[in-house]
PDB file of C-alpha atoms in Angstrom:
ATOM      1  CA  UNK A  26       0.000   0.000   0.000  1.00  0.00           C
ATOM      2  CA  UNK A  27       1.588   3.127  -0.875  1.00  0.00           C
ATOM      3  CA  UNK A  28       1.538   6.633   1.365  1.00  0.00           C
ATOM      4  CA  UNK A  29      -1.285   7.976  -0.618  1.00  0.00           C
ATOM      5  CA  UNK A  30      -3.434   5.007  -0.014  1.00  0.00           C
ATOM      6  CA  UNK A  31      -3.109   5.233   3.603  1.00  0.00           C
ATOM      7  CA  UNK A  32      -4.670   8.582   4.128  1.00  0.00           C
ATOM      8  CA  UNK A  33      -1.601  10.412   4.280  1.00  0.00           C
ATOM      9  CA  UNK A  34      -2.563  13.213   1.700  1.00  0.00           C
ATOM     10  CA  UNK A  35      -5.601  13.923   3.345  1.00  0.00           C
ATOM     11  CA  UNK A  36      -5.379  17.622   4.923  1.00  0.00           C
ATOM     12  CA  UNK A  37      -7.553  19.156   7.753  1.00  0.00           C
ATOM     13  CA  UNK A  38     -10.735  19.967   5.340  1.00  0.00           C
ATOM     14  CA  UNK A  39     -10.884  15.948   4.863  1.00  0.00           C
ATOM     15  CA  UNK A  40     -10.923  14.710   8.206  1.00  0.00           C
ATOM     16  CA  UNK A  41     -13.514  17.182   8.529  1.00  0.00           C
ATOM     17  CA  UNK A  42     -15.695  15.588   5.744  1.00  0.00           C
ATOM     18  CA  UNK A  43     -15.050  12.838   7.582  1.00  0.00           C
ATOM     19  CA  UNK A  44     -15.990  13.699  11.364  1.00  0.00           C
ATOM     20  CA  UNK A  45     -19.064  14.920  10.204  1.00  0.00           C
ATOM     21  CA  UNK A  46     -20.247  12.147   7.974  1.00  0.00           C
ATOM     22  CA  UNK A  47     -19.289   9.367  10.400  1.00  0.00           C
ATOM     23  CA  UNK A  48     -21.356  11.082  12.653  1.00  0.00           C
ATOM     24  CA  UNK A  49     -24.410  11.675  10.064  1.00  0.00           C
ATOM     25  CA  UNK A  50     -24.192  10.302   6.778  1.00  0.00           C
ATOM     26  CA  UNK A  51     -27.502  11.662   5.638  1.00  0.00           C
ATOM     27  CA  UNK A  52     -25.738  14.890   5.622  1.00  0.00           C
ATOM     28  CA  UNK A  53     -26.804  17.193   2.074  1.00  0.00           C
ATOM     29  CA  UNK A  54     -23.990  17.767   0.624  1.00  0.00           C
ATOM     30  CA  UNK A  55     -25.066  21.770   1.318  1.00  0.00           C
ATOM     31  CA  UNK A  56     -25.204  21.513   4.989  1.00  0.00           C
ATOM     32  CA  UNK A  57     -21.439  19.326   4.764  1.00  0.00           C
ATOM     33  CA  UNK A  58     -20.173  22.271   2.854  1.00  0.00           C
ATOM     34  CA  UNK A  59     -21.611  24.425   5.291  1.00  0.00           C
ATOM     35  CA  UNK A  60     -19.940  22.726   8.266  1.00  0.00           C
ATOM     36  CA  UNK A  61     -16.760  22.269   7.036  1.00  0.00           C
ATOM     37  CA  UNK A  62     -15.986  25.757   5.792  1.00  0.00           C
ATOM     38  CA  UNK A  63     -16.708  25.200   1.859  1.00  0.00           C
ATOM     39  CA  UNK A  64     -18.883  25.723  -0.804  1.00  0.00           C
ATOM     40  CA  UNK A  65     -20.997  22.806  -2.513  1.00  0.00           C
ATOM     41  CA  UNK A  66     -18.606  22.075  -5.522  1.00  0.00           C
ATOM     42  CA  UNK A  67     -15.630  22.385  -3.926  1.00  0.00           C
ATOM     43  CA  UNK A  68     -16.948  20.115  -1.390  1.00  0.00           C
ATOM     44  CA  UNK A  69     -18.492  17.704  -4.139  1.00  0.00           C
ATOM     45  CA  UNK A  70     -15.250  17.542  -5.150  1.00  0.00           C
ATOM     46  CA  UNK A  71     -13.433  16.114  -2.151  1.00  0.00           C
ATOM     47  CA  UNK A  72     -16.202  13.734  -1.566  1.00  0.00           C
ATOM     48  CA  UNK A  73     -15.923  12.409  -4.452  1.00  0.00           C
ATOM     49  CA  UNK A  74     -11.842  12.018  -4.023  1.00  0.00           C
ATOM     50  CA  UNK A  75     -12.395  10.050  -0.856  1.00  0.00           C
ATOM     51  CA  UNK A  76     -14.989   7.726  -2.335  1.00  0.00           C
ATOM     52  CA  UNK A  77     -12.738   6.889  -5.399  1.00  0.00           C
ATOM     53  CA  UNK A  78      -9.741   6.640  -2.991  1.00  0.00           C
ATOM     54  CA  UNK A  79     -11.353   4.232  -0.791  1.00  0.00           C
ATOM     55  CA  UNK A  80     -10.988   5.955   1.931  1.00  0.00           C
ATOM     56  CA  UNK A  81     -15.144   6.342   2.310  1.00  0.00           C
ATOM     57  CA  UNK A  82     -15.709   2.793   1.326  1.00  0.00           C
ATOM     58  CA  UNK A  83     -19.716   3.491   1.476  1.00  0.00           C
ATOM     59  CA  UNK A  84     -22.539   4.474   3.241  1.00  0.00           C
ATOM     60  CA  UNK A  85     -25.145   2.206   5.286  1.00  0.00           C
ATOM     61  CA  UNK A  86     -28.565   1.782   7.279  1.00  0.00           C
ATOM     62  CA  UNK A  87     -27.756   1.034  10.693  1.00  0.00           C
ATOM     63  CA  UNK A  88     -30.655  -1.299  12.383  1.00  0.00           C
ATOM     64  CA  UNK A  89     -30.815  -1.952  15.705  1.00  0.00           C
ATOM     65  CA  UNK A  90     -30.790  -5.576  16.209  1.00  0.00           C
ATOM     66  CA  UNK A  91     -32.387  -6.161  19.362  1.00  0.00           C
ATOM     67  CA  UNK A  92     -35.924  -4.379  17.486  1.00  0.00           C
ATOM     68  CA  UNK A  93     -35.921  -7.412  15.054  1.00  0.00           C
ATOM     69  CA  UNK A  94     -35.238 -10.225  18.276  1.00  0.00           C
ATOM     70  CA  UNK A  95     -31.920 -10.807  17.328  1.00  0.00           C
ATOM     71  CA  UNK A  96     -30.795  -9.760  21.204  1.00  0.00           C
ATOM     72  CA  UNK A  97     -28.367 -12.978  21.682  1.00  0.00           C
ATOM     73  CA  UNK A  98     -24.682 -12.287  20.071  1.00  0.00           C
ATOM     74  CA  UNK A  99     -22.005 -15.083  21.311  1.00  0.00           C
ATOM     75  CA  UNK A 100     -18.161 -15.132  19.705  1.00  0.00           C
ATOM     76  CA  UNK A 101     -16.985 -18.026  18.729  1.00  0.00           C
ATOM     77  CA  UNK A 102     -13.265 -18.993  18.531  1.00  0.00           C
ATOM     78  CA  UNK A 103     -12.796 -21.641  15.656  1.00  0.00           C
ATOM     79  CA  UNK A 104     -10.093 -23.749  15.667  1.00  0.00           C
ATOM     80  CA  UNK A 105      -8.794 -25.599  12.065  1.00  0.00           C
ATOM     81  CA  UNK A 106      -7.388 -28.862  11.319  1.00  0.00           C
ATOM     82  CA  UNK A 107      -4.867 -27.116   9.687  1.00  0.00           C
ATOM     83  CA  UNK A 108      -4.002 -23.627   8.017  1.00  0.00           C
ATOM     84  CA  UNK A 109      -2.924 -24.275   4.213  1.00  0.00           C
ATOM     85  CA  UNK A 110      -4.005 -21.635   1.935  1.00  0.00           C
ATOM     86  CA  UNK A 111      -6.414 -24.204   0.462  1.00  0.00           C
ATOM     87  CA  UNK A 112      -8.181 -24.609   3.657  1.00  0.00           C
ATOM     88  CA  UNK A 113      -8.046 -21.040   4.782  1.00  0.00           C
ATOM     89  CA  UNK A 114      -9.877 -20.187   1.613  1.00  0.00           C
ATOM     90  CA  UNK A 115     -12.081 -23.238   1.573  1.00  0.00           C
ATOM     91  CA  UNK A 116     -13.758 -21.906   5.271  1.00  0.00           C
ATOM     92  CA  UNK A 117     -13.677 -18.109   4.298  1.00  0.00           C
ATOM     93  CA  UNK A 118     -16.255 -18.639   1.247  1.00  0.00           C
ATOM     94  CA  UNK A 119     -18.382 -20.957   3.234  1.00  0.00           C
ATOM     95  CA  UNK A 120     -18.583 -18.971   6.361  1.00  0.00           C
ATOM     96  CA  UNK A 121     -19.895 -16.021   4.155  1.00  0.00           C
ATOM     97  CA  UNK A 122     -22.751 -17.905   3.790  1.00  0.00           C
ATOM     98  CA  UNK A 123     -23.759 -17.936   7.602  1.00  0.00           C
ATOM     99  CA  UNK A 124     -26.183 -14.992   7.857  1.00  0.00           C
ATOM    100  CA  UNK A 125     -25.859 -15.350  11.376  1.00  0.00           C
ATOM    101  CA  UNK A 126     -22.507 -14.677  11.057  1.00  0.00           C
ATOM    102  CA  UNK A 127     -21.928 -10.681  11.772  1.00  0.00           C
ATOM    103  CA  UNK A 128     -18.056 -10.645  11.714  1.00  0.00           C
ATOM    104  CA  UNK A 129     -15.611 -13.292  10.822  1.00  0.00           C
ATOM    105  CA  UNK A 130     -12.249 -12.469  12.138  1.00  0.00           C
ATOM    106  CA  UNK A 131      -8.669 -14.622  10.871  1.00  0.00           C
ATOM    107  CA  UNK A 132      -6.663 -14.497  14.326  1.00  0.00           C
ATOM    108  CA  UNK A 133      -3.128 -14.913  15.125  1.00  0.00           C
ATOM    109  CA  UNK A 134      -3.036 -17.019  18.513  1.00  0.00           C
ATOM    110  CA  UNK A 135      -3.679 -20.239  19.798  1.00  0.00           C
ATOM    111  CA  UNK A 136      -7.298 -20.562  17.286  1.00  0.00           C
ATOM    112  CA  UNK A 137      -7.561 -19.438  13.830  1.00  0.00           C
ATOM    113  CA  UNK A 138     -10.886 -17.499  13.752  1.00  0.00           C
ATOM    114  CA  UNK A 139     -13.349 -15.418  15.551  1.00  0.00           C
ATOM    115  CA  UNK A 140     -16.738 -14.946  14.801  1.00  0.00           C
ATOM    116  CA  UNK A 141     -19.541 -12.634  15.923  1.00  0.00           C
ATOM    117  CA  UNK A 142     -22.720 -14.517  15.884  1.00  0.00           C
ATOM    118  CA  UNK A 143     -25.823 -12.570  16.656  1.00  0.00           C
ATOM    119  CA  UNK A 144     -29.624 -14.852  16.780  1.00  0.00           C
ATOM    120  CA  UNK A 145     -32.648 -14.710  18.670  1.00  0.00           C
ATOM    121  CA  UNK A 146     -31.652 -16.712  21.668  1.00  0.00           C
ATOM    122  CA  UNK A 147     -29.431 -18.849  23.291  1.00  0.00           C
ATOM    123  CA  UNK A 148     -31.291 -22.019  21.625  1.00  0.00           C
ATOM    124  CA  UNK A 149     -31.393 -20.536  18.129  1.00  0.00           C
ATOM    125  CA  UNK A 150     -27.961 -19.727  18.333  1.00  0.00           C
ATOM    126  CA  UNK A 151     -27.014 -23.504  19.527  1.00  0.00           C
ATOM    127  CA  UNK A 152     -28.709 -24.433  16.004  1.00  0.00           C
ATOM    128  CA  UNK A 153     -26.343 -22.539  13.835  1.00  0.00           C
ATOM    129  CA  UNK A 154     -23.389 -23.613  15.892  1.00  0.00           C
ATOM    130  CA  UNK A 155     -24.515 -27.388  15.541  1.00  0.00           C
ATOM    131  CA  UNK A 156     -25.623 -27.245  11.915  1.00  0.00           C
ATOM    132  CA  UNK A 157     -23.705 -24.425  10.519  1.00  0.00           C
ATOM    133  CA  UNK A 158     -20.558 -23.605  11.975  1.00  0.00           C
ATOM    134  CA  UNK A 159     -19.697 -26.849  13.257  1.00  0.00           C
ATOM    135  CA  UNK A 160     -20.009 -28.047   9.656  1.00  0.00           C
ATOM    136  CA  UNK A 161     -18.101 -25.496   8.567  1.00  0.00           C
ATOM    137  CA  UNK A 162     -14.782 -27.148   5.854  1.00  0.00           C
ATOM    138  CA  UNK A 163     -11.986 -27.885   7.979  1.00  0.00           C
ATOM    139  CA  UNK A 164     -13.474 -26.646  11.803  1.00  0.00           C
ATOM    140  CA  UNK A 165     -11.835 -29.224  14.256  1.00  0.00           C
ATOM    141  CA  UNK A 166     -13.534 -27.379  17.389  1.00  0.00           C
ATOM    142  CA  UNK A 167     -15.056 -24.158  18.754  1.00  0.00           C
ATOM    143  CA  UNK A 168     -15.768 -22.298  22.269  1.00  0.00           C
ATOM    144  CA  UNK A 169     -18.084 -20.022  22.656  1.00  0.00           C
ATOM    145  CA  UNK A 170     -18.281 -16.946  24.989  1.00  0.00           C
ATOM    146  CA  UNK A 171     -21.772 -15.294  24.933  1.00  0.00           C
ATOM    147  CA  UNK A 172     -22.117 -11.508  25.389  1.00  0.00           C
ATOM    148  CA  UNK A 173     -23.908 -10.161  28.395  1.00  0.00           C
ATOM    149  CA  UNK A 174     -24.500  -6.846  27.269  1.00  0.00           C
ATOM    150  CA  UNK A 175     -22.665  -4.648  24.831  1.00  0.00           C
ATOM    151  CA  UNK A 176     -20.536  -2.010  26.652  1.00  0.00           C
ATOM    152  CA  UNK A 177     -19.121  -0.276  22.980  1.00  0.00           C
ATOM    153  CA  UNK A 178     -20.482  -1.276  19.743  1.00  0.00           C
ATOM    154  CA  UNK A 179     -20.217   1.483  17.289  1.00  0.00           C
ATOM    155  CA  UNK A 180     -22.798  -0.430  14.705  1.00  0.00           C
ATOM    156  CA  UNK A 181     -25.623   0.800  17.662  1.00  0.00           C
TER     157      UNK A 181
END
């Protein structure tokens, strides 16, 4: 990755655009200007920049999960029966499958993976471990460590 795709050219006007869309993304482009000290095109402009850089890789609806009954999240550390590229590749396409499956972590440590799972309850989550995950290519065991309560969870 070179210095310009890290965010290193970005001045103080960007991490402006920034600050203010990460904390509303529904922003007009108007009212951005606005609040960061520019006028529309200008501001246009930059957007536009950071998009095409990557460094504003989109913009999302963010649902509160408990509202739908999905109020049970557990992490799961998955262990492999063994690492080759081949496998490694074999369980990252199938665990995109899971819809259950919020985040899918590759770890360096004594397991290979860890996985946010989010379901209705403790027995609908025992399910997707038993039918799902558990039958996941390659998975020669998993523990599981169930959330209590969220303390920071900037998808909220």
């Amino acid at each position: 990755m070179s210095n310009s795709d890290t965010g290193s050219h970005l001045d103080r006007t960007d991490y402006r655009i920034l600050a203010e869309l990460a904390a509303n993304a529904r922003l007009p482009v108007t009212e951005l200007a606005v609040r960061v000290g520019l006028s529309k095109s200008p501001c246009q402009v930059r957007l536009k920049r950071l998009q095409e850089k990557g460094v504003i890789r989109g913009f999302r609806t963010v649902i509160d999960p408990a509202k739908l009954g999905l109020d049970h999240v557990a992490f799961v550390e998955v262990r492999l029966a063994d690492t080759t590229e081949k496998s490694l590749a074999a369980f990252n396409a199938a665990v995109r499958l899971i819809t259950e499956v919020e985040q899918c972590h590759l770890i360096a440590g004594s397991f290979d993976y860890l996985l946010k799972v989010r379901t209705r309850d403790i027995r609908s989550y025992r399910e997707v471990l038993g039918t799902k995950i558990s039958a996941l290519p390659g998975v020669a065991g998993t523990s599981t460590y169930v959330s209590m309560q969220p303390i920071i969870d900037d998808t909220m």
